[in-house]
Coordinates of C-alpha atoms in Angstrom, one line a residue:
M15 CA 117.3 75.4 20.9
K16 CA 115.9 73.4 17.6
H17 CA 114.7 69.9 19.4
E18 CA 114.2 66.8 17.3
K19 CA 110.7 66.1 17.2
I20 CA 107.8 63.4 16.9
I21 CA 104.7 65.2 15.1
I22 CA 101.4 63.5 16.3
I23 CA 98.4 64.2 14.1
D24 CA 95.2 64.6 16.4
F25 CA 92.5 63.1 14.8
G26 CA 90.2 63.7 18.0
G27 CA 91.1 60.6 20.0
Q28 CA 90.6 61.0 23.8
Y29 CA 94.4 59.6 24.4
A30 CA 95.9 61.8 21.4
H31 CA 97.9 64.0 23.9
L32 CA 99.0 61.2 26.2
I33 CA 100.8 59.8 23.1
A34 CA 102.7 63.2 23.3
S35 CA 103.1 62.7 27.2
R36 CA 104.6 59.4 26.4
I37 CA 106.8 60.4 23.9
R38 CA 108.3 63.3 26.3
R39 CA 109.0 60.9 29.1
Q40 CA 111.7 59.2 26.4
Q41 CA 113.2 62.8 26.5
V42 CA 112.0 63.5 23.0
L43 CA 109.7 66.4 22.3
A44 CA 106.3 65.8 20.9
E45 CA 104.1 68.6 19.3
I46 CA 100.4 68.0 18.4
H47 CA 99.0 69.4 15.2
Q48 CA 95.5 69.6 13.6
P49 CA 95.4 67.5 10.2
D50 CA 93.5 69.9 8.5
E51 CA 95.8 72.5 9.6
V52 CA 99.5 71.4 9.8
S53 CA 101.2 72.2 6.5
F54 CA 103.4 70.0 4.4
E55 CA 106.1 71.8 4.7
T56 CA 106.0 71.3 8.3
L57 CA 106.1 67.5 8.2
S58 CA 108.8 67.8 5.8
D59 CA 111.2 69.4 8.2
T60 CA 114.3 67.5 9.2
A61 CA 113.7 68.1 12.3
V62 CA 110.9 65.9 12.6
K63 CA 112.0 62.3 12.9
G64 CA 108.9 60.7 12.7
I65 CA 104.8 61.1 12.8
I66 CA 102.1 59.5 14.9
L67 CA 98.6 59.5 13.3
S68 CA 96.3 59.3 16.6
G69 CA 93.0 57.7 16.9
G70 CA 89.6 59.9 16.6
P71 CA 86.4 59.1 17.6
Q72 CA 84.7 59.1 14.0
S73 CA 84.6 56.6 11.3
V74 CA 87.1 56.9 8.2
Y75 CA 84.5 56.2 6.1
D76 CA 82.3 58.7 7.1
A77 CA 82.3 62.3 4.8
D78 CA 83.1 64.5 7.4
S79 CA 85.7 62.4 9.0
P80 CA 89.2 64.0 9.9
K81 CA 92.0 63.7 7.3
V82 CA 95.1 64.5 7.1
D83 CA 97.5 65.6 3.4
T84 CA 98.2 61.8 2.4
R85 CA 101.4 62.8 0.6
I86 CA 102.9 62.3 4.2
F87 CA 102.7 58.5 3.0
E88 CA 105.9 59.9 0.1
L89 CA 107.5 61.2 2.7
D90 CA 110.8 59.1 4.0
K91 CA 109.6 59.0 7.3
P92 CA 108.8 56.1 9.6
I93 CA 104.9 56.7 10.8
L94 CA 103.0 54.8 13.3
G95 CA 98.9 54.8 12.9
I96 CA 97.2 54.3 16.4
C97 CA 93.5 53.0 16.2
Y98 CA 91.5 55.7 13.7
G99 CA 94.8 56.6 12.7
H100 CA 96.0 52.7 12.0
Q101 CA 92.4 52.4 9.7
F102 CA 93.1 56.0 8.2
M103 CA 96.8 55.1 6.9
N104 CA 95.3 51.5 5.5
A105 CA 92.3 53.0 3.9
S106 CA 94.7 55.8 2.6
M107 CA 96.7 53.0 0.5
N108 CA 93.7 50.9 -0.8
G109 CA 92.8 49.0 2.0
K110 CA 89.5 48.6 3.4
V111 CA 87.8 50.0 7.0
T112 CA 84.3 48.5 8.2
P113 CA 82.1 48.6 11.6
A114 CA 83.3 45.9 13.7
T115 CA 80.8 43.5 14.6
A116 CA 79.5 42.7 18.1
F117 CA 81.8 40.1 19.0
S118 CA 84.9 42.1 17.5
R119 CA 84.2 45.8 19.3
E120 CA 86.8 45.9 21.7
Y121 CA 86.8 48.3 25.0
G122 CA 89.7 47.9 27.8
R123 CA 92.1 44.5 28.1
A124 CA 92.6 42.5 25.0
E125 CA 95.8 40.0 25.1
L126 CA 97.6 40.6 21.3
T127 CA 99.8 38.0 19.7
H128 CA 102.4 39.6 17.4
E129 CA 104.5 37.4 14.9
H130 CA 107.0 37.8 11.8
N131 CA 109.8 39.8 14.0
C132 CA 108.1 43.2 13.5
P133 CA 110.9 45.7 15.0
L134 CA 108.2 47.3 17.0
F135 CA 107.7 44.6 19.3
K136 CA 111.3 44.4 20.1
D137 CA 111.4 43.0 23.6
I138 CA 107.7 42.5 23.8
P139 CA 106.5 38.7 24.6
K140 CA 104.8 36.8 21.7
T141 CA 101.6 37.6 23.9
S142 CA 100.8 40.5 26.7
V143 CA 98.1 42.8 27.3
F144 CA 97.0 46.0 25.3
W145 CA 94.5 48.6 25.9
M146 CA 91.7 48.3 23.2
S147 CA 88.8 51.0 22.4
H148 CA 87.7 50.7 18.9
G149 CA 83.8 50.2 17.1
D150 CA 85.6 50.1 13.4
E151 CA 88.5 47.5 12.3
V152 CA 90.8 46.9 9.3
S153 CA 89.0 44.5 6.8
K154 CA 91.7 44.6 4.0
L155 CA 94.9 45.8 4.4
G156 CA 96.5 48.5 2.6
D157 CA 99.2 48.0 -0.1
G158 CA 102.3 46.7 1.2
F159 CA 101.1 45.8 4.7
I160 CA 101.1 42.5 6.6
G161 CA 99.4 41.0 9.5
V162 CA 101.6 40.9 12.6
G163 CA 99.7 40.9 15.7
N164 CA 95.9 39.6 16.6
T165 CA 93.9 39.4 19.4
K166 CA 91.0 36.8 19.8
D167 CA 88.7 39.5 18.2
C168 CA 90.8 41.4 15.7
K169 CA 92.6 39.7 13.2
N170 CA 94.7 42.9 12.2
G171 CA 95.4 44.3 15.4
A172 CA 98.9 45.1 14.4
V173 CA 100.0 45.7 10.4
W174 CA 103.6 46.8 9.0
N175 CA 105.0 47.5 5.5
A176 CA 108.4 47.0 6.0
D177 CA 109.2 49.1 2.8
K178 CA 108.4 52.3 4.0
N179 CA 108.8 51.6 7.6
F180 CA 104.7 52.1 8.5
F181 CA 103.1 50.8 11.4
G182 CA 99.8 50.8 12.3
I183 CA 97.8 49.3 15.6
Q184 CA 94.5 48.7 16.2
F185 CA 95.3 49.3 20.1
H186 CA 96.7 51.9 22.2
P187 CA 100.5 51.7 23.3
E188 CA 99.9 55.0 25.2
V189 CA 97.1 53.9 27.9
T190 CA 99.3 53.1 30.7
H191 CA 97.6 49.2 31.5
S192 CA 98.9 48.5 28.0
E193 CA 101.7 46.2 29.6
Y194 CA 104.5 47.0 27.0
G195 CA 103.2 50.2 25.6
N196 CA 105.8 52.5 26.7
Q197 CA 108.3 49.8 25.1
L198 CA 106.6 49.7 22.4
L199 CA 106.7 53.4 21.7
K200 CA 110.1 53.5 22.4
N201 CA 111.0 51.2 19.6
F202 CA 109.2 53.3 17.2
L203 CA 111.7 56.0 18.6
D204 CA 114.5 53.9 17.9
I205 CA 113.2 53.3 14.8
C206 CA 113.2 57.0 13.9
E207 CA 116.8 57.6 15.2
V208 CA 115.9 60.1 17.8
S209 CA 118.4 61.3 20.1
G210 CA 116.2 62.5 23.4
D211 CA 116.9 66.1 24.1
W212 CA 113.7 67.3 26.0
T213 CA 113.0 67.1 29.9
I214 CA 110.8 68.5 32.7
E215 CA 113.7 70.6 33.9
Q216 CA 113.5 72.5 30.1
F217 CA 109.8 72.3 30.5
L218 CA 110.4 74.7 33.4
A219 CA 112.5 76.8 32.0
E220 CA 111.0 77.4 28.9
H221 CA 107.5 77.9 30.0
S222 CA 108.6 80.3 32.9
K223 CA 109.9 82.5 30.3
E224 CA 106.7 82.3 28.3
L225 CA 104.1 82.6 31.3
A226 CA 106.1 85.7 32.1
E227 CA 106.0 87.5 28.8
K228 CA 102.2 86.3 28.9
I229 CA 101.3 87.7 32.1
G230 CA 103.2 90.9 32.0
N231 CA 103.0 93.6 34.5
K232 CA 99.6 91.8 35.5
N233 CA 99.0 90.3 39.1
V234 CA 97.7 86.5 39.4
F235 CA 94.9 85.3 41.4
L236 CA 94.3 81.7 41.3
F237 CA 91.5 79.3 42.2
V238 CA 93.0 77.0 44.3
S239 CA 92.0 73.6 45.9
G240 CA 94.3 72.2 48.1
G241 CA 94.8 69.4 45.2
V242 CA 98.6 68.9 43.7
D243 CA 97.6 70.4 40.6
S244 CA 96.8 74.0 42.0
S245 CA 99.3 73.8 44.5
V246 CA 101.8 73.1 42.0
C247 CA 100.2 76.3 40.1
F248 CA 100.8 78.5 42.9
A249 CA 104.5 77.4 43.2
F250 CA 104.9 77.7 39.8
L251 CA 103.5 81.1 39.6
T252 CA 105.5 82.3 42.8
K253 CA 108.8 81.2 41.2
I254 CA 108.5 83.1 38.1
L255 CA 106.8 86.1 39.5
G256 CA 107.4 86.5 43.2
A257 CA 105.1 85.8 46.2
E258 CA 103.7 89.7 46.0
R259 CA 102.1 89.2 42.9
V260 CA 100.3 85.7 43.5
K261 CA 97.2 85.3 45.5
G262 CA 95.1 82.3 46.3
L263 CA 91.3 82.0 46.3
F264 CA 90.1 79.4 48.5
V265 CA 86.1 78.7 48.2
D266 CA 84.6 76.4 50.3
N267 CA 81.5 75.0 47.8
G268 CA 79.5 72.6 50.4
L269 CA 80.9 70.0 48.1
L270 CA 84.4 69.1 50.2
R271 CA 85.3 65.9 52.0
A272 CA 84.9 66.2 55.9
D273 CA 87.7 68.2 57.0
E274 CA 88.9 69.4 53.9
K275 CA 88.9 73.1 54.6
E276 CA 91.1 72.9 57.2
F277 CA 93.1 70.5 55.3
V278 CA 93.3 73.4 52.7
Q279 CA 94.4 76.0 54.7
Q280 CA 96.8 74.4 56.7
S281 CA 98.9 72.6 53.7
L282 CA 98.5 76.3 51.6
T283 CA 99.9 78.3 54.6
A284 CA 102.6 76.5 55.0
I285 CA 103.9 76.7 51.7
G286 CA 103.2 80.5 51.8
A287 CA 100.4 80.9 50.2
D288 CA 98.4 84.4 50.3
L289 CA 95.3 82.6 50.7
T290 CA 91.4 84.2 51.3
T291 CA 89.2 81.7 51.9
L292 CA 84.9 82.4 50.5
E293 CA 82.2 80.9 52.4
E294 CA 79.9 80.1 49.6
A295 CA 78.3 76.6 50.5
E296 CA 74.6 77.8 50.5
T297 CA 75.5 79.5 46.8
F298 CA 76.4 76.9 45.2
L299 CA 73.7 74.2 47.1
G300 CA 71.3 76.8 45.9
N301 CA 72.2 76.8 42.4
L302 CA 72.0 72.8 42.2
K303 CA 68.7 72.9 43.7
G304 CA 66.3 70.4 41.8
L305 CA 69.3 69.6 39.2
S306 CA 70.1 65.5 38.5
E307 CA 71.5 65.9 35.0
P308 CA 75.7 65.6 35.3
E309 CA 76.2 68.3 32.6
A310 CA 73.7 70.6 34.2
K311 CA 75.4 70.3 37.8
R312 CA 79.2 70.2 36.0
N313 CA 78.3 73.7 34.1
V314 CA 76.2 75.5 37.1
I315 CA 79.4 74.5 39.4
G316 CA 81.8 75.9 36.9
N317 CA 79.7 79.1 36.8
T318 CA 78.9 79.8 40.0
F319 CA 82.7 79.4 41.0
L320 CA 83.1 82.3 38.1
D321 CA 80.1 84.2 39.8
V322 CA 82.3 83.9 43.3
Q323 CA 85.5 85.2 41.6
K324 CA 83.4 88.1 40.1
K325 CA 81.5 89.1 43.4
F326 CA 85.2 89.1 45.2
F327 CA 87.1 90.9 42.2
A328 CA 84.3 93.8 42.4
A329 CA 84.0 93.8 46.3
N330 CA 88.0 94.1 46.5
K331 CA 88.7 96.6 43.7
L332 CA 90.6 93.9 41.4
D333 CA 90.4 95.6 38.1
E334 CA 92.0 94.5 35.0
D335 CA 95.8 94.7 36.5
W336 CA 94.9 91.0 37.5
I337 CA 94.4 88.3 35.3
L338 CA 92.9 84.8 36.4
A339 CA 94.6 81.3 36.8
Q340 CA 93.5 77.6 37.8
G341 CA 95.0 74.0 37.5
T342 CA 93.7 72.6 34.6
I343 CA 95.6 69.7 33.3
Y344 CA 95.5 67.8 29.9
P345 CA 93.3 65.5 30.8
D346 CA 90.2 68.2 31.7
T347 CA 91.0 69.6 28.3
I348 CA 90.7 66.5 26.1
E349 CA 87.6 65.1 27.9
S350 CA 86.0 68.0 27.5
G351 CA 86.6 68.1 24.3
G352 CA 89.5 70.5 23.8
T353 CA 91.0 69.6 21.1
K354 CA 89.4 70.1 17.5
N355 CA 88.2 66.7 16.7
S356 CA 87.7 65.1 20.2
S357 CA 84.2 64.0 21.4
T358 CA 83.2 65.7 24.6
I359 CA 83.5 62.7 27.5
K360 CA 82.3 65.3 30.0
T361 CA 82.6 69.1 30.6
H362 CA 85.4 69.9 33.3
H363 CA 83.9 72.7 35.2
N364 CA 87.2 74.7 34.8
R365 CA 86.1 74.5 30.7
V366 CA 82.0 75.6 31.0
P367 CA 81.4 78.1 28.2
E368 CA 82.0 81.5 30.2
I369 CA 85.3 80.7 31.2
Q370 CA 86.5 79.0 27.9
K371 CA 85.2 83.0 26.7
L372 CA 87.8 84.1 28.8
I373 CA 90.9 81.6 27.9
D374 CA 89.2 82.4 24.5
E375 CA 90.2 86.2 25.0
G376 CA 93.6 85.7 27.1
K377 CA 92.1 86.3 30.6
V378 CA 92.9 82.9 32.1
I379 CA 96.1 81.4 32.2
E380 CA 96.8 77.7 32.9
P381 CA 100.3 76.9 34.0
V382 CA 100.1 72.9 33.8
A383 CA 97.6 72.6 31.1
D384 CA 100.2 70.9 29.1
L385 CA 101.3 68.4 31.6
Y386 CA 99.5 65.2 32.9
K387 CA 99.2 64.2 36.8
D388 CA 102.7 62.5 36.8
E389 CA 104.7 65.3 34.8
V390 CA 102.7 67.7 37.7
R391 CA 104.0 65.7 40.6
E392 CA 107.4 65.5 39.1
L393 CA 107.1 69.4 38.8
G394 CA 106.2 69.9 42.0
T395 CA 109.1 68.1 43.5
L396 CA 111.5 69.9 41.1
L397 CA 109.8 73.4 42.7
G398 CA 110.5 71.9 46.1
L399 CA 106.7 70.9 47.5
P400 CA 106.1 68.9 50.4
K401 CA 105.8 65.1 49.4
E402 CA 102.6 64.9 51.3
L403 CA 101.3 67.5 49.3
V404 CA 102.7 66.5 45.8
W405 CA 101.1 62.8 46.4
R406 CA 97.7 63.5 47.6
H407 CA 95.1 61.6 46.1
P408 CA 93.2 63.6 43.5
F409 CA 90.2 65.1 43.8
P410 CA 88.2 66.8 41.1
G411 CA 87.3 70.7 41.0
P412 CA 83.8 70.5 41.0
G413 CA 84.3 67.8 44.2
L414 CA 81.3 66.0 45.7
G415 CA 79.0 67.5 43.1
V416 CA 80.1 64.8 41.1
R417 CA 79.9 62.1 43.3
T418 CA 76.5 62.7 44.3
L419 CA 74.5 61.2 42.0
C420 CA 70.8 62.6 41.5
S421 CA 67.4 61.5 39.6
N422 CA 64.7 63.7 38.2
E423 CA 62.3 60.4 38.9
Q424 CA 61.0 58.1 41.0
I425 CA 61.4 54.7 39.1
E426 CA 60.6 51.3 40.5
A427 CA 61.9 48.3 38.6
E428 CA 62.6 44.7 38.4
L429 CA 65.7 43.7 37.6
P430 CA 66.4 41.3 35.0
N431 CA 68.6 38.0 35.1
K432 CA 71.6 37.8 32.7
K433 CA 74.0 35.6 31.9
F434 CA 77.7 35.8 29.5
K435 CA 79.1 32.6 29.5
E436 CA 79.3 31.8 33.2
H437 CA 78.9 35.0 34.6
E438 CA 75.4 36.2 36.3
Y439 CA 74.5 39.7 36.6
T440 CA 71.7 42.1 36.4
V441 CA 71.3 45.6 35.4
L442 CA 70.6 48.5 37.5
P443 CA 68.0 51.1 35.8
N444 CA 70.5 54.3 36.5
K445 CA 73.3 55.5 34.6
S446 CA 76.8 56.6 34.5
V447 CA 79.0 58.0 32.1
G448 CA 81.9 55.9 30.4
V449 CA 84.5 56.3 27.2
Q450 CA 83.8 54.1 24.3
G451 CA 85.3 54.5 21.1
D452 CA 86.8 57.9 22.4
F453 CA 83.0 59.3 22.6
R454 CA 81.1 59.8 25.7
T455 CA 78.6 56.8 26.8
Y456 CA 75.6 57.3 29.5
R457 CA 74.4 53.6 30.1
H458 CA 73.8 51.5 32.9
P459 CA 75.8 49.8 35.5
A460 CA 75.6 46.0 35.4
V461 CA 75.7 43.8 38.9
L462 CA 77.9 40.9 38.7
M463 CA 76.9 37.6 41.0
T464 CA 79.8 36.1 41.7
N465 CA 82.1 34.9 44.8
E466 CA 85.3 35.6 43.0
T467 CA 87.5 38.3 45.1
N468 CA 90.6 37.9 42.8
I469 CA 90.1 42.1 41.3
S470 CA 92.3 41.2 38.3
T471 CA 90.2 38.3 37.6
L472 CA 87.0 40.6 38.4
E473 CA 88.6 43.4 36.1
K474 CA 89.0 40.7 32.9
I475 CA 85.2 39.9 33.8
A476 CA 83.5 43.2 33.7
T477 CA 85.4 44.1 30.4
E478 CA 84.2 40.6 28.7
I479 CA 80.3 42.1 29.9
I480 CA 80.8 45.9 28.6
N481 CA 82.0 44.2 25.0
H482 CA 79.1 42.1 25.2
D483 CA 76.6 44.0 26.7
E484 CA 75.6 47.2 24.5
N485 CA 73.7 48.7 27.2
V486 CA 76.3 48.4 29.9
N487 CA 79.3 50.7 30.6
R488 CA 80.4 50.1 33.9
V489 CA 80.5 47.0 36.2
I490 CA 79.9 46.9 39.8
L491 CA 80.5 43.9 42.2
P492 CA 77.4 43.9 45.6
L493 CA 80.2 43.6 48.9
G494 CA 78.5 41.9 51.4
T495 CA 75.6 40.0 51.2
Q496 CA 74.6 39.2 47.0
T497 CA 70.8 38.8 48.1
G498 CA 67.9 41.1 47.4
F499 CA 68.4 42.2 44.1
E500 CA 64.8 41.4 43.0
T501 CA 64.0 45.0 42.4
A502 CA 65.4 48.1 43.0
T503 CA 64.6 51.5 43.6
V504 CA 65.8 55.1 41.8
N505 CA 65.0 57.5 44.4
Q506 CA 64.3 61.0 43.3
C507 CA 66.4 63.5 44.7
D508 CA 69.0 66.6 44.0
I509 CA 72.3 67.7 46.0
N510 CA 71.3 68.8 49.8
H511 CA 73.4 69.0 52.9
E512 CA 71.5 65.5 54.3
R513 CA 72.9 63.5 51.4
L514 CA 76.1 65.2 51.3
D515 CA 76.7 64.3 55.3
I516 CA 75.8 60.4 54.2
L517 CA 78.8 61.0 51.3
K518 CA 81.3 62.3 53.5
R519 CA 80.7 59.8 56.6
A520 CA 81.7 57.0 54.1
D521 CA 84.5 58.6 52.0
K522 CA 86.0 59.4 55.7
I523 CA 85.7 55.8 56.5
V524 CA 87.3 54.9 53.4
T525 CA 90.6 57.3 54.1
E526 CA 90.7 56.5 57.8
T527 CA 90.8 52.8 56.8
L528 CA 93.9 53.3 54.3
L529 CA 95.7 55.4 56.1
Q530 CA 94.9 53.0 59.5
Q531 CA 95.9 50.0 57.2
N532 CA 99.2 51.7 55.5
L533 CA 97.3 51.5 52.1
Y534 CA 96.8 55.2 51.0
Q535 CA 99.6 55.0 48.6
S536 CA 98.8 51.9 47.4
V537 CA 96.0 53.1 44.8
W538 CA 96.2 56.5 43.0
Q539 CA 92.6 57.6 43.9
F540 CA 90.0 56.3 45.6
P541 CA 86.1 58.1 44.6
T542 CA 83.4 57.2 47.1
V543 CA 80.3 57.6 45.4
L544 CA 76.6 57.9 46.6
V545 CA 74.0 56.6 44.1
P546 CA 70.4 57.3 44.9
V547 CA 69.5 53.4 44.4
S548 CA 68.3 51.2 47.3
F549 CA 67.1 47.7 47.5
Q550 CA 64.1 47.0 49.8
T551 CA 65.7 48.9 52.7
G552 CA 67.5 52.4 53.1
Q553 CA 67.5 55.0 50.4
E554 CA 71.3 55.1 48.9
S555 CA 73.7 52.5 48.0
I556 CA 77.4 53.5 48.0
V557 CA 80.0 52.9 45.5
L558 CA 83.8 51.9 46.2
R559 CA 85.9 53.1 43.5
P560 CA 89.5 52.1 43.8
I561 CA 92.2 53.7 41.3
N562 CA 95.5 52.7 40.1
S563 CA 97.0 55.0 37.2
I564 CA 99.8 57.8 36.6
D565 CA 97.8 60.3 34.6
A566 CA 93.8 59.8 34.8
M567 CA 93.8 59.0 30.7
S568 CA 93.4 55.3 31.6
A569 CA 93.1 53.7 34.9
S570 CA 92.9 50.3 36.3
V571 CA 91.2 48.9 39.7
G572 CA 92.9 49.2 42.7
K573 CA 94.4 46.1 44.0
L574 CA 94.0 46.6 47.8
P575 CA 93.2 43.5 50.4
W576 CA 89.7 41.7 49.9
S577 CA 90.1 42.4 53.8
F578 CA 89.9 46.3 53.3
F579 CA 86.8 46.1 51.3
E580 CA 85.1 43.8 54.1
S581 CA 86.4 46.4 57.0
V582 CA 85.0 49.2 55.2
T583 CA 81.8 47.8 54.1
E584 CA 80.7 46.7 57.7
K585 CA 81.6 50.5 58.9
I586 CA 79.6 51.9 56.2
L587 CA 76.8 49.8 56.3
E588 CA 76.3 50.8 59.9
D589 CA 74.5 53.6 58.6
E590 CA 71.0 52.4 58.1
R591 CA 70.3 54.8 55.0
I592 CA 72.7 52.8 53.3
S593 CA 71.0 49.8 51.3
K594 CA 73.9 48.6 49.5
V595 CA 77.7 49.0 49.1
F596 CA 79.4 47.9 45.7
L597 CA 83.0 47.6 44.0
D598 CA 83.3 49.7 41.1
I599 CA 85.5 47.0 38.9
T600 CA 85.6 48.6 35.7
S601 CA 89.0 49.5 34.3
K602 CA 89.4 52.8 32.2
P603 CA 88.2 52.7 29.8
P604 CA 85.3 52.2 29.2
G605 CA 84.3 53.2 32.5
T606 CA 85.6 56.8 33.2
I607 CA 87.1 57.4 36.9
E608 CA 84.6 59.5 38.3
W609 CA 80.8 58.2 37.8
E610 CA 79.6 61.8 36.5

């Protein structure tokens, strides 16, 4: 069946594939193409009803920045440019793009006001929240464009060429927390006059055939974690191949949450998995000994998984008749620099070099790598998986390995007193991963001093501080007392059993309290993070990271009752090894969901 389609030109933005996901939710097929590889003939095809130019990590004025054939602007097709795409389109039509000033850089929430009855903003309030992530801006409009939207920091936040049906927007409508992002994309699809004929049911049918052809007569071994991604993979492959040809391999890597192994074994056995469990905790912890750098830890975890798999295959005489499967989903490939022009935000453990080599050689399959978390859950429901498994909180493949922060040195630091507007804060000496302007950042967390308890307000304050302070990519709030922040100690440490036990205890308190207070489904995910920073007492701090999201590509802070945070903080601080408990009030972007 030949579908009508929207083509997305991928300039390497972290959200390029998320655009496709949003389009597909409108039952319209979206295809992603590289700017220097897509042919003009492909773009000219009558099935292509519109073109979207994605964001990207580079600057359009750089000599090596990605470019697409500018003849696309001569086609009689609607075009939507997003972020870099907006800048590229204007620059290609005699406009100008320049670096944004310190006060016009925007990462996160921004209020945009539109005007001139632009059809892209049909049924969208005059002023609404959209998500920004940019360090450049259009300073002179391209030929035929007028400004139709702005924020307080970005004059040309939205532009329109009415004669050509071209639209440029500096913000990201595809990000979940752009309040009217879906409406804006729906408006663009209406402008493109697409009928909509693509569904998850068609994905299941079409990909079942493709996977069956790719696997051929081989059997499949799937690394399973008990999370939704690998569980749906298992059910998907079993439906295609039959239960006798699909085996699950669960590895206890020592980085699991409390009682995790038992849950995984029970839940996967319940759906008919042929499951083998390997006890490899000492192997993983031994390989992680002495490591502190996040990328090094992720690489070791990924490579150790591969070593364990090889050892198991050899011991059980599994030969070329077997192929490896893993539950990688789109965000994992994107943040790992998995599209040609994208910048690495973090290397997923399923994307370390050795595994990537196997993927390139066709020895690894990834049945849900084209889907986002919400689509994986929809597929899982379609395949008949139980609700408690489909809607379980996501848990990263490297497990607590990326929630146990480490340091290769001992740091004693006096903390600065800083202020932006009326907001007082200090900056800690340790660092965490973030994503700003499509690039990975490795910067410091700020500690906000305030009595404010409205999480939406705190989230706005965090965005303002991060946009203001170039040394910061995350803001946290002390829970309990806000005294004792004159100095801080970063303790030299790696991952070990004692530190993991501290984290497991705190994580269990959080999970049990969520369940007891009937709040588990009120958040999408809730990482609990161990940070080797102390303040006069104890050796560690705990960071609570409640998240609301749909697909992990963007996220806001989970809006839980303040009494919940008071309750878990009191219980966590009963452990004298814990110095402070913090609440992470950073959206994504600019902070990643995980701290590493």
